[in-house]
Structure formats: C-alpha cells, structure tokens
Coordinates of C-alpha atoms and ligand atoms in Angstrom, one line a residue:
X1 CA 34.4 159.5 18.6
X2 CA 31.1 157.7 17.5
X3 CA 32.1 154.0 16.9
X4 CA 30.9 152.1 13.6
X5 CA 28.4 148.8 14.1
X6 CA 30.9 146.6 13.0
X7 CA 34.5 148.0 12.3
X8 CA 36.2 150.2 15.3
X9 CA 39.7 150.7 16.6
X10 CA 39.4 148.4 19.8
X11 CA 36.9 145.4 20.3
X12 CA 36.8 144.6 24.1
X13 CA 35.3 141.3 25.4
X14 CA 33.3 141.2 28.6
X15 CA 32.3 144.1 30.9
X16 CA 33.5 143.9 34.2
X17 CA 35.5 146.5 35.9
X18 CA 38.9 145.7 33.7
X19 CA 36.8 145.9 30.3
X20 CA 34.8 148.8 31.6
X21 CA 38.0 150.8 32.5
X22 CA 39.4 149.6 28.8
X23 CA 36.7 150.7 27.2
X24 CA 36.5 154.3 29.0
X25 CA 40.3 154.9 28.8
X26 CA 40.9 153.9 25.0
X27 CA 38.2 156.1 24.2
X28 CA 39.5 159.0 26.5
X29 CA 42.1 158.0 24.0
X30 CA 40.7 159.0 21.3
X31 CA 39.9 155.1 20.1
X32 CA 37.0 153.9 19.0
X33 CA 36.0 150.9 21.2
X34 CA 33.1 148.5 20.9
X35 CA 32.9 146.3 24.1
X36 CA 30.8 143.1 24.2
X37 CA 28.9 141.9 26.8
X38 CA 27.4 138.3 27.2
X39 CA 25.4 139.0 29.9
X40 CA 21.8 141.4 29.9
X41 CA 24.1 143.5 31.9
X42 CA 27.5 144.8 32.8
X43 CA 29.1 144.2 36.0
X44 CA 30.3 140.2 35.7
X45 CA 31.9 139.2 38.6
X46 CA 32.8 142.7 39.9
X47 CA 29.2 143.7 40.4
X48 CA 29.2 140.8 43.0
X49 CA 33.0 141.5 44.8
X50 CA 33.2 143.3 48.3
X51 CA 34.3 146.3 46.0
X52 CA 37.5 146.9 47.8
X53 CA 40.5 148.1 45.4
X54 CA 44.3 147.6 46.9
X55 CA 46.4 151.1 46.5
X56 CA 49.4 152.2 48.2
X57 CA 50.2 156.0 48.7
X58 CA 46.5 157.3 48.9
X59 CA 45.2 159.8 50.8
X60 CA 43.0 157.9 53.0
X61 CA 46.3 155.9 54.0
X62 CA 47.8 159.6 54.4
X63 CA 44.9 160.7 56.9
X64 CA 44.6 157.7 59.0
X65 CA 48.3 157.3 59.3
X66 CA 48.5 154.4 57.7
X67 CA 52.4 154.2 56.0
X68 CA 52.4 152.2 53.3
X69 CA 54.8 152.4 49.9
X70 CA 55.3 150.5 46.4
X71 CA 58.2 148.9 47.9
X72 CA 55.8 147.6 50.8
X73 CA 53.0 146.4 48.5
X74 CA 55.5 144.5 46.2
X75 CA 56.7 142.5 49.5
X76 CA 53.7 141.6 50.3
X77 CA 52.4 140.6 46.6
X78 CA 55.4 138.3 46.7
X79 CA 55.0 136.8 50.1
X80 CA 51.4 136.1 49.6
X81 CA 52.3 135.0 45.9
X82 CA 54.6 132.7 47.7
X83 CA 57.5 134.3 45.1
X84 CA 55.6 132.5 42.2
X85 CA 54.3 135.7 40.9
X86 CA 55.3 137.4 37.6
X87 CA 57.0 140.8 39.2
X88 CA 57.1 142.3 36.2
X89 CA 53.2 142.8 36.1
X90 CA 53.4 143.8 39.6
X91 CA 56.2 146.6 39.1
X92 CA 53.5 147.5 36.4
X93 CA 50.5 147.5 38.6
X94 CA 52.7 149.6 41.2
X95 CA 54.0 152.2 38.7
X96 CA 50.2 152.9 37.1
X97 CA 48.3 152.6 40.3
X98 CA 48.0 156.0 41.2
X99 CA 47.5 157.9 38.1
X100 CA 44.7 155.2 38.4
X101 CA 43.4 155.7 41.7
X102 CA 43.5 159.6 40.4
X103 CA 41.6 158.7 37.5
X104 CA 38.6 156.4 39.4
X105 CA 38.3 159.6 41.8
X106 CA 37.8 162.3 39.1
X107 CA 35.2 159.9 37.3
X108 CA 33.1 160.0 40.3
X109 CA 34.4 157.0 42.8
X110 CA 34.6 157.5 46.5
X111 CA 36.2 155.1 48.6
X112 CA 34.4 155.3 52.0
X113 CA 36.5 152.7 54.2
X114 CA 40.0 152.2 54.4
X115 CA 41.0 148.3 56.1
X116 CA 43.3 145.7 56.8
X117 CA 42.7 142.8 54.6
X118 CA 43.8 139.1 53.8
X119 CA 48.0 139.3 52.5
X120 CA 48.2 142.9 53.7
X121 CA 50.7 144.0 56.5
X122 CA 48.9 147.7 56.2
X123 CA 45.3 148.9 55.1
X124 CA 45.5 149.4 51.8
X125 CA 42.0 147.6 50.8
X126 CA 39.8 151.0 49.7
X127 CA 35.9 150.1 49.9
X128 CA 33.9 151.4 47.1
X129 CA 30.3 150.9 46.3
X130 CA 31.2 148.8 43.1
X131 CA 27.8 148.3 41.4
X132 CA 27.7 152.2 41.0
X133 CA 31.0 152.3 39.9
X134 CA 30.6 150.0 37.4
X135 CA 27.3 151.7 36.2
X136 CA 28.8 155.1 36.4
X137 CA 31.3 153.7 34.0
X138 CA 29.4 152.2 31.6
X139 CA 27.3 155.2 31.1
X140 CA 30.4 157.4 30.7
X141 CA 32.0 155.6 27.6
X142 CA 28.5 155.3 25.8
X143 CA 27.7 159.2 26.6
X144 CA 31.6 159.4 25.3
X145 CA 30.3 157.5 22.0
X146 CA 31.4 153.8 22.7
X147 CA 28.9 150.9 21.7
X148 CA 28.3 148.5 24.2
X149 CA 26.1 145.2 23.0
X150 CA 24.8 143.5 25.7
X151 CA 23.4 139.9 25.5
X152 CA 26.4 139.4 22.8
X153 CA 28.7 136.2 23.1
X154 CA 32.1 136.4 21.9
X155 CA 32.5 132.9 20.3
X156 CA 35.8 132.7 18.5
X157 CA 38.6 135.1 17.4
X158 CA 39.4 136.0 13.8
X159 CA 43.0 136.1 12.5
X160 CA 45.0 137.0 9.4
X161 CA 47.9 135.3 8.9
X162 CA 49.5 135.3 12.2
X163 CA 47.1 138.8 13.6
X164 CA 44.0 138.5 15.8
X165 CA 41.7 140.9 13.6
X166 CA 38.0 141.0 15.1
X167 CA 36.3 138.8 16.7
X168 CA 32.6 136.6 16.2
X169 CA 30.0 137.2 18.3
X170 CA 26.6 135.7 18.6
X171 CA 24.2 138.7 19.6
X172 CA 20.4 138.7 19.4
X173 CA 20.0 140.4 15.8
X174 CA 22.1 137.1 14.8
X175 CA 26.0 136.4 14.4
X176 CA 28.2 138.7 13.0
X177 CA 31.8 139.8 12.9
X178 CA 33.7 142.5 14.6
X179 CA 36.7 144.1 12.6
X180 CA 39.1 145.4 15.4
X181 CA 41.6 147.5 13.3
X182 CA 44.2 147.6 16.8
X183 CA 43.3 145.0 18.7
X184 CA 40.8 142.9 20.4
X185 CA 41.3 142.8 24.3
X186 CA 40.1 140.2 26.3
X187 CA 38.4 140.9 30.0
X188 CA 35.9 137.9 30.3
X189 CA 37.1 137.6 33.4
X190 CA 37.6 133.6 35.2
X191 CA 36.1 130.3 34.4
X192 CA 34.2 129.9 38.2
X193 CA 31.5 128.8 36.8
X194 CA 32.8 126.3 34.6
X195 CA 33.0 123.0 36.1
X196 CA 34.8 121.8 33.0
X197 CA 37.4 123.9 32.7
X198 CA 37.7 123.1 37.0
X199 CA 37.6 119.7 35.8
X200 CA 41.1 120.2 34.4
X201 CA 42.8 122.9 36.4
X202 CA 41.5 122.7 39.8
X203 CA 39.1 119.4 40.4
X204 CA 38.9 119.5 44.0
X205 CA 37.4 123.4 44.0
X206 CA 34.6 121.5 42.3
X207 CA 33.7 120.5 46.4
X208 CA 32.9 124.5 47.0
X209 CA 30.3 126.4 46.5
X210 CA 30.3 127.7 42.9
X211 CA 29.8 131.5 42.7
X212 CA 31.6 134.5 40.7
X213 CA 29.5 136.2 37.7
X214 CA 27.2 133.8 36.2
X215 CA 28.9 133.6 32.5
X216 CA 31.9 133.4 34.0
X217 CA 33.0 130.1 32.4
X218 CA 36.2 131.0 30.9
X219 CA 35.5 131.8 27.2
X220 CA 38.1 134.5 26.4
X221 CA 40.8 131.7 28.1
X222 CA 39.8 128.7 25.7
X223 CA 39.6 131.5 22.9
X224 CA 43.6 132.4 23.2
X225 CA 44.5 128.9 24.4
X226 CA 42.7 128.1 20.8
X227 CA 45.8 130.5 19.5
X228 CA 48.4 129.1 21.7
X229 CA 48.2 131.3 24.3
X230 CA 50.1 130.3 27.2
X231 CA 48.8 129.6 30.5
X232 CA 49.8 131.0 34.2
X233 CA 49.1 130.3 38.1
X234 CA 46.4 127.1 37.1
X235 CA 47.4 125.5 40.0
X236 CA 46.7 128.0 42.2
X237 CA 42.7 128.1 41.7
X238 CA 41.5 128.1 45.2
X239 CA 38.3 129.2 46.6
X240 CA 37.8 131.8 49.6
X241 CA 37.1 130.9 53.2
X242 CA 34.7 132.7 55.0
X243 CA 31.1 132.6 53.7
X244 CA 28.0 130.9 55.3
X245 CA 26.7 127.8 53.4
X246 CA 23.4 129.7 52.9
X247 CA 25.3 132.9 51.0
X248 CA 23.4 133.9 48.0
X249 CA 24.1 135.8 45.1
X250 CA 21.2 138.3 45.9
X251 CA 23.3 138.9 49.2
X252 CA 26.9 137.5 49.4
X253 CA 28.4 137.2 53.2
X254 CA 32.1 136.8 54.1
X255 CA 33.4 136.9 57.6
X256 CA 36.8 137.3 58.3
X257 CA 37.1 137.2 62.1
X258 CA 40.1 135.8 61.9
X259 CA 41.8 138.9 60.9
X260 CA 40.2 140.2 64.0
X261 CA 41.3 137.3 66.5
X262 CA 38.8 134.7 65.9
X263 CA 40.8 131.4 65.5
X264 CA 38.8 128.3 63.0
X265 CA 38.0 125.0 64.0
X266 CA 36.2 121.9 62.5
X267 CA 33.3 120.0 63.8
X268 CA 35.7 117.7 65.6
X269 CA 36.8 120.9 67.5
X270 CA 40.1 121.3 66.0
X271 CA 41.8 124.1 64.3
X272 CA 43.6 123.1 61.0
X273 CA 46.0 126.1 59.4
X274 CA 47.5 129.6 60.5
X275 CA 44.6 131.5 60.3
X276 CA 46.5 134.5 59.2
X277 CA 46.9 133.7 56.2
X278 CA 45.1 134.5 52.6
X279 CA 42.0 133.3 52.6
X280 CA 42.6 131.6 49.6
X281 CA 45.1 129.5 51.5
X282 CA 42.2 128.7 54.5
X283 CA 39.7 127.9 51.4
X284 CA 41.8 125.4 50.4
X285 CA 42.2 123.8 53.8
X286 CA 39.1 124.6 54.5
X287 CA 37.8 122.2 51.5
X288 CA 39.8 119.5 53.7
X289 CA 37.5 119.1 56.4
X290 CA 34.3 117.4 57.5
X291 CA 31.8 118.6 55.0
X292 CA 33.8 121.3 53.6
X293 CA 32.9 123.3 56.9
X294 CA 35.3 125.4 59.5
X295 CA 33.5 128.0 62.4
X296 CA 35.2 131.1 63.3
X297 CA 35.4 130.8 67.0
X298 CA 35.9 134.4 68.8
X299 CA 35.0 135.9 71.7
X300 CA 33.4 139.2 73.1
X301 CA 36.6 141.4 72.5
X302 CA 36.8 140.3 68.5
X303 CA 32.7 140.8 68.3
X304 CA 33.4 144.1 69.5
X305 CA 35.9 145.1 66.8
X306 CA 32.9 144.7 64.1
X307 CA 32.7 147.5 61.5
X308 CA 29.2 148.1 60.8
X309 CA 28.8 148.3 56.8
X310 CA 31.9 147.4 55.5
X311 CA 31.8 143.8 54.4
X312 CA 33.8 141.0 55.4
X313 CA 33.8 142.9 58.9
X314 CA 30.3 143.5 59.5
X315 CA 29.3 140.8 62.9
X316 CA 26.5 142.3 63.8
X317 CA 24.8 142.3 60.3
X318 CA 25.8 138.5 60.7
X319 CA 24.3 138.2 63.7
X320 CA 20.7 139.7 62.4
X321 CA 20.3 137.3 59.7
X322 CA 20.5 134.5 62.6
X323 CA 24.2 133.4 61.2
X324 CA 26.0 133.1 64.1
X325 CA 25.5 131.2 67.3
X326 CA 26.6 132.7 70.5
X327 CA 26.7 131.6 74.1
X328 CA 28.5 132.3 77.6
X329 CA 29.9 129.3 77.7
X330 CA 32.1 127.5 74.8
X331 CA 30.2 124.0 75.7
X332 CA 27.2 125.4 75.1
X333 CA 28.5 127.4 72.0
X334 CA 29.6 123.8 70.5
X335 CA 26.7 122.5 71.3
X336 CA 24.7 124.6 69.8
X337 CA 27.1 125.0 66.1
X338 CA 27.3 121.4 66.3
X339 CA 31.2 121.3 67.2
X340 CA 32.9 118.6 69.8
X341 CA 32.4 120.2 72.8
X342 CA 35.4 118.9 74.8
X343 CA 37.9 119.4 71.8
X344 CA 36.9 122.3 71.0
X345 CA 37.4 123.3 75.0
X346 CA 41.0 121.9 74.5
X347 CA 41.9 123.8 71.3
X348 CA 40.5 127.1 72.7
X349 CA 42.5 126.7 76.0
X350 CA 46.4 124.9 74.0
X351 CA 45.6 128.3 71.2
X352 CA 45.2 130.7 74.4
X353 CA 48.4 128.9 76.4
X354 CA 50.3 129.5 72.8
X355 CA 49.0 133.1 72.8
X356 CA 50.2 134.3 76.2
X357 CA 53.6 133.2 75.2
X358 CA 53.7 129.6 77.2
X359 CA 53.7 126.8 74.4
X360 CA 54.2 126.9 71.1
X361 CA 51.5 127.4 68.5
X362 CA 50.0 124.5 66.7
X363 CA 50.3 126.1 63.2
X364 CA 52.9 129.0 63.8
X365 CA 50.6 131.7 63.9
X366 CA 52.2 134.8 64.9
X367 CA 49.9 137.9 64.2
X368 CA 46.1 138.2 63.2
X369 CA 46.6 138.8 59.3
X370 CA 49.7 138.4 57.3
X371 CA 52.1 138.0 60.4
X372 CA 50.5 141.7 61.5
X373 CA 48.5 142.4 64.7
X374 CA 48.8 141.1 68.3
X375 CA 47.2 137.4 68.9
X376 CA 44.1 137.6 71.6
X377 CA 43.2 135.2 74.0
X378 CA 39.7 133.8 73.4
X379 CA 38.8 134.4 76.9
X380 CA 35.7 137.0 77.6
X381 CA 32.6 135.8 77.2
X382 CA 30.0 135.7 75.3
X383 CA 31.4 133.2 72.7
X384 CA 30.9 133.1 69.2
X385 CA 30.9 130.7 66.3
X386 CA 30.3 131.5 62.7
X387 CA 30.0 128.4 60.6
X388 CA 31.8 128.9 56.8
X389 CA 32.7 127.3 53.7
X390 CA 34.9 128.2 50.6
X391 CA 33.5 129.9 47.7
X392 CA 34.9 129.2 44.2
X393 CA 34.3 133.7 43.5
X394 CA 37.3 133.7 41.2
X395 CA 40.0 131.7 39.3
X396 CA 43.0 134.4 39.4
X397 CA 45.2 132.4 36.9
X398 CA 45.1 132.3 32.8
X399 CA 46.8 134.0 29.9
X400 CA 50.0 134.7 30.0
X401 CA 50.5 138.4 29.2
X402 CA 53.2 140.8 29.3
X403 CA 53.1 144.0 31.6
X404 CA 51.5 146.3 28.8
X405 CA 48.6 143.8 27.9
X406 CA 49.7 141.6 24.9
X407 CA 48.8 138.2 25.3
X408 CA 52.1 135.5 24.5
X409 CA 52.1 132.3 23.0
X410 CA 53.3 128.9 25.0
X411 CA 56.8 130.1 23.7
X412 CA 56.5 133.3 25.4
X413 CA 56.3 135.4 21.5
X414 CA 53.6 137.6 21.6
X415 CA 50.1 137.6 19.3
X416 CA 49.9 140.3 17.4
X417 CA 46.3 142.4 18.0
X418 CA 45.6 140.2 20.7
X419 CA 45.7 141.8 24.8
X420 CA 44.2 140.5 27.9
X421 CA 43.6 141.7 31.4
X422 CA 41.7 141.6 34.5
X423 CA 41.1 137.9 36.0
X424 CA 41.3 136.2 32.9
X425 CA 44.7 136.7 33.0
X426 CA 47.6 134.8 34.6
X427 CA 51.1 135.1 36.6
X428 CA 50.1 138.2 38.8
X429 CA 48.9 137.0 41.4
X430 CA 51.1 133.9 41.9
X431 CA 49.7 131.2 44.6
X432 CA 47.1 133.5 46.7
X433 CA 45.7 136.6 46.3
X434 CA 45.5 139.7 48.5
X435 CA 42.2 141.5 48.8
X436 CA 41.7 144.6 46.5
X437 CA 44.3 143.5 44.0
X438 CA 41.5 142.0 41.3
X439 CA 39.4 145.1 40.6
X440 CA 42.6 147.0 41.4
X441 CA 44.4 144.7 38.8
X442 CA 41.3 145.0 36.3
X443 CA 41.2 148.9 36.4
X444 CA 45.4 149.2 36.2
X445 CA 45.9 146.7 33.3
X446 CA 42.5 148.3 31.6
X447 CA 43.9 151.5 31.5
X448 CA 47.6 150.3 30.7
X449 CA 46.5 148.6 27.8
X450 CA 44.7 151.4 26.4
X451 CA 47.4 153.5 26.5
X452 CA 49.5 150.2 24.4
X453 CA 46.9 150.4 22.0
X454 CA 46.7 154.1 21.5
X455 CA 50.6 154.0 21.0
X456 CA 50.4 150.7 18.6
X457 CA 48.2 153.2 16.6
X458 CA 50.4 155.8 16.6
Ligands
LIG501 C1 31.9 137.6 46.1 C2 33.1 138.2 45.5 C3 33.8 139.2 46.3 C4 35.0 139.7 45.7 N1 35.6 140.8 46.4 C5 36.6 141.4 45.8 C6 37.2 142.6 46.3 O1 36.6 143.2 47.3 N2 38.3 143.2 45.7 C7 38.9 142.6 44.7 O2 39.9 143.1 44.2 N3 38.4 141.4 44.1 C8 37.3 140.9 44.6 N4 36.7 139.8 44.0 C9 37.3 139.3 42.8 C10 37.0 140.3 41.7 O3 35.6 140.8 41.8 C11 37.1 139.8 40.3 O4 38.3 139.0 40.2 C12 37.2 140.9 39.3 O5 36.1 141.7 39.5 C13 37.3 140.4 37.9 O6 37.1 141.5 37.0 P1 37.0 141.2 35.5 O7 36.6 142.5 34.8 O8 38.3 140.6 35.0 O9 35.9 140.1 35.3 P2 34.4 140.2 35.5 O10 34.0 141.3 36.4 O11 33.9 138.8 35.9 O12 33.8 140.6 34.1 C14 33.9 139.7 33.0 C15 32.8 139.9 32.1 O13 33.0 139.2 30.9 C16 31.7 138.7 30.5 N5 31.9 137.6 29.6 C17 32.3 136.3 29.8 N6 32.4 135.6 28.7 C18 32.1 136.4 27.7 C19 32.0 136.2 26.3 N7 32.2 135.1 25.7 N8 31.7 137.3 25.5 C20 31.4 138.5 26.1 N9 31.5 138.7 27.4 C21 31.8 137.7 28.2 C22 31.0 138.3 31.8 O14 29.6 138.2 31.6 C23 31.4 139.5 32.7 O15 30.5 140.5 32.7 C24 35.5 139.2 44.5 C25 34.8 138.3 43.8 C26 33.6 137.8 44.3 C27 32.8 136.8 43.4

C-alpha cells in the first residue's frame, strides 16, 4: 500500500531494529506506515550492538544440543531481573518469539553463532550481522511502499481530546504534521546519550563512557512522560563492563572473559563482585573502582577458549590491536597493566584455593556465567590482563506499556493511539539485562504491536 506524505495508518518514531520490524510487519499488514528517522540513517543504537538476538527453541539450539525452553528463559529473565520485571511482557516476548525468529529468517537473516551469554544458564544468544539486517529491513518496507524520512525529528505528539493523533516533526523541507489515523508508535530507543535525562535517573552512569546511537537522548520518553506516561526500571540504568577505555564507535570492543574463567580485579589487585553475573551488574561495580577501571585476569586455558569472530569472545582480535598485556609470570603481568603486584599474587592464589574447593569464595561465585560452568584455576601460564571500563550503550528502562504495545498513564489507564516498544520502553527487563533480549525485545514487541494495530483497525 503506497503511504500518503502526511496522513497514513501508523506513524512510527525512530528506526532501529524495533521501528524497523514495526514498520515492515504493519505494512505486511496491510497498514500504511510512515516511520521517522532523526538520524541521516537507520540503524540507532542497533546498528552499533553485538547483533546477538536471545531465542529459545531454535534450530541452532536443536543442532548443537543445546536444551533450552520458554519455561527456562522466563527463569532466567526473572533471576537476572532480580524478580523486578513485568512477567507479563515476558510471557509476551516468549509466546511471539518464534513466529518471530521464523519471520527474521524468511526476510533474509542468518544467525551464524550460537553462545552462552551474560544472565543465560544455556546459549540462547543468536549472532547476526545486524547492520545488514537492519539495511535489508529498511529496504524491504520502502520496496513494500512505506515512507521513511530520514534526518526528521519527532518533536512533540498531537492529541484530540484525550487520543495521540499524529505527531510534529522537524524535517529538512521544514516542520510539518503527521496525521496517524491508528496510532503513533514510539521506538526512539534509550536516552544514553543524554546526560540530562542521566542527570535525573542514573547520575552516577554519568562516570562511564557514553556510547549507544548518537540521538539517542530520550525524546520519545519525555514525549509520553509529557502525556503522563508512566515510568519503569529508572533505577536500574547501568552501564556494561567489559570494553577497553579506547573503544570507539567506528569499532566497539567488549570482552567477556569472565564468562570464560577470567576473574576481575582493580589496580590495587583486588577482585570486587561475582563475576558471573550480568554485566550490567559488574558495570555498576565496576564504576566503583579506581578510575572507573577493572582487568580481566585469565590464564592460558581461558585465552584458548577464544572464538575468533564472534564478539565479546574474540581474545585474539584483542590481542592484535595491542589491548591486552600478557606475561609468564603474574608479577610481571601487574607490572606491566599497572596492577599491585603482590595483591594481585594473593587474590589470584585465595580465588584458586576457593576454586579447588578449599576456602570459601570471596564473592560467592559458583559457575562462570549465571551460576553455569565449572570455575578454573588461573594457573597455566602465559597470563593475561585486559583492562575495561563500563559503557553507558543502553538505558533498558521507560514507558510503561502493556504486553501488546499501548503506552499507560502514571495510573496504569492506557492512551489511546499511543504504543511503544523496543528500549524506550520500561518493566521488561527489571534490574539487569541478559544479552540478546534488546534487539530480541525490539523485533517481538515491533511485530506484536503491529498486529494490535491492525486489529484496532479492524
Ligand atoms: C555496543 C552495543 C552492543 C549491544 N549489543 C547488543 C546485543 O548483542 N544484543 C542485544 O539484544 N542488545 C544489544 N545492545 C542493546 C541494543 O542494541 C539496543 O537496546 C537496541 O538495539 C535498541 O533498539 P531500539 O530500536 O529500541 O533503539 P535504537 O536502535 O537505538 O533506535 C532508535 C532510533 O530512534 C531514533 N530517534 C531518536 N529520537 C528520535 C526522534 N525524536 N525522532 C525520530 N527518531 C528518533 C534514533 O536515531 C535511532 O535510530 C547493544 C547496545 C550497544 C550500544
């Protein structure tokens, strides 16, 4: 269906992969869908992510082995979530997942990698090369007739009476108004890069290093809460652990050794948190330290688990850009990352005592990620050290929404014509997040609200 300038079915706000897969589903629909871009470009923060998406019951599970189930998935969302996360939009998530995961695959998407990553107790994180995804996607719903306007700022939201209507948007012919006749959805994604609106909900993230989609700075959030949106998870914003201090957004590096065996410590040499958990959780700590910095420490048996090509995993690619010291002896390895030598001697030798079962752990860590995978010893040389920070990629709290997309009001009633999804909104995740479950989250609720929307027009 060819869409109209200014008046169309659906108005969606921001193209990352949770607008994209809005866009491309209501118009499978039979909608007709403008989406609005602020950037030059689509992608937002999903064109930067590691491009993993978080499904249960695939068949790359199914050929490696790997048992995994809803029921599974939904434990883990909650442990990670800490319980504080909105089940009912995870129970959504689990029951649309793989008519999703179906739907990415006939559009073109091939998940090459299949791993075990942060708050999962089985791989279910499925690597995809995301930029192409994204661009395949974009090009689908304009060849299917949608109008995407790039370089187009949504500014404010247009109600009558009580119903969000359209939408303004500052574009380069000028301003003008959009006239969404069933609803406007809003997929702007998190406020990263805004250090007010971290100011408010998160002030000590303002310590790490600011990254996520450039325009990310929470528009579509201060557009509801304008409406009296309600608001979920704030005080969960935490960056990610993992990335060298001299990441870029040309090429963003994560290492998560410590899913592999690696154990972190600080420049004084000590370790400070369970390094199993989400690396949400170890950003925050991680924030905690002298100068915001913590070095995976691992040893020749981790290095050797490296999977060449996959992010987060990839040691040797590390070690070619000059990242990571190494040396056969963990004095000289401190001395060389700049760690106390003699501490960091004593915390590799009370971790290894705890690990062979002869003292108790100093943080109760009892498996490599999640509680899952037998602790090593950090005994064969060569050592390593990789020296991190956290990253403030993504926000993963907002609007308050209910499991088929309609955004609600502080008093939980919802606003009529108004939806949200991807990391804009709020309550899904509760207080960490487990890798894959983002663009998973974008794509799931993109395609369940289409489907509200095409049944509101019915
Ligand atoms: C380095 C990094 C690695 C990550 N790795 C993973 C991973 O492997 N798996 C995973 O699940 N998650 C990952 N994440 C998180 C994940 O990428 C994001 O949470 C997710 O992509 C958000 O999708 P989205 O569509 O909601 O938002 P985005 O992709 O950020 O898209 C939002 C879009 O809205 C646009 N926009 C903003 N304001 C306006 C406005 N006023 N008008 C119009 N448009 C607007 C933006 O320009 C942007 O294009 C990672 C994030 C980063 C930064």
């Amino acid at each position: 269906m060819k869409t109209e300038r200014n008046t169309c079915d659906v108005v969606v706000l921001g193209a990352g992969i949770a607008g994209l897969a809005a866009a491309c589903r209501a118009t499978d629909e039979g909608l007709s869908v403008v989406l609005v871009e602020k950037s030059d470009a689509v992608g937002g923060s999903s064109a930067m992510s590691g491009g993993f998406f978080a499904f249960s019951g695939t068949d790359e599970q199914c050929e490696k082995g790997v048992e995994d189930s809803a029921e599974l998935f939904l434990a883990d969302m909650l442990a990670v979530g800490q319980n504080a996360n909105d089940e009912s939009l995870l129970r959504a998530y689990l029951d649309e997942q793989a008519e999703v995961y179906a739907w990415l695959k006939s559009r073109g998407v091939v998940f090459r990698a299949l791993e075990l990553s942060s708050g999962q107790s089985v791989p279910r994180s499925h690597l995809s090369d995301i930029k192409d995804v994204l661009t395949m996607l974009a090009d689908q719903f304009v060849a299917a007739g949608g109008l995407l306007l790039v370089d187009s700022r949504a500014t404010r939201l247009v109600q009558d009476a009580e119903r969000v209507t359209g939408v303004h948007i500052e574009s380069p012919s000028g301003p003008q108004t959009l006239t969404a006749t069933s609803g406007v959805v809003v997929a702007t994604g998190g406020f990263s890069r805004s250090a007010e609106l971290l100011k408010i909900f998160a002030p000590e993230q303002l310590a790490a290093i600011p990254y996520g989609g450039r325009a990310n700075t929470g528009d579509g959030l201060t557009m509801a809460w304008m409406l009296g949106a309600g608001l979920a998870d704030m005080s969960y914003v935490s960056a990610t652990y993992g990335s060298h201090p001299d990441t870029t957004e040309a090429f963003h590096e994560l290492l998560t050794a410590y899913y592999l065996g690696a154990i972190i410590v600080n420049s004084d040499g000590r370790r400070f948190v369970d390094e199993s958990q989400s690396y949400k959780t170890l950003g925050m700590a991680c924030l905690a330290q002298p100068n915001g910095l913590g070095f995976e420490v691992f040893d020749s048996v981790v290095r050797a688990k490296s999977h060449p090509g996959v992010p987060l995993n990839d040691i040797g690619m590390l070690e070619d850009l000059g990242h990571v010291f190494r040396a056969d002896t963990l004095t000289d390895l401190a001395e060389l990352a700049g760690i106390d030598a003699a501490a960091l001697e004593q915390t590799v030798e009370r971790y290894n005592t705890a690990v062979r079962g002869l003292g108790d752990d100093e943080f109760q860590r009892n498996g490599l990620c999640n509680g899952v995978g037998e602790l090593l010893p950090i005994v064969a040389p060569p050592f390593y050290a990789y020296p991190a920070k956290a990253l403030m990629t993504s926000t993963y709290c907002g609007l308050t929404i209910r499991p088929d997309g309609r955004v609600l009001r502080v008093d939980g009633s919802a606003i009529d014509g108004l939806y949200a999804i991807g990391e804009v909104t709020g309550g899904f995740h509760g207080a960490a997040y487990m890798t894959g479950t983002s663009l998973g989250k974008g794509a799931v609720f993109g395609s369940i609200v289409a489907k509200t929307l095409r049944n509101a027009r019915e």
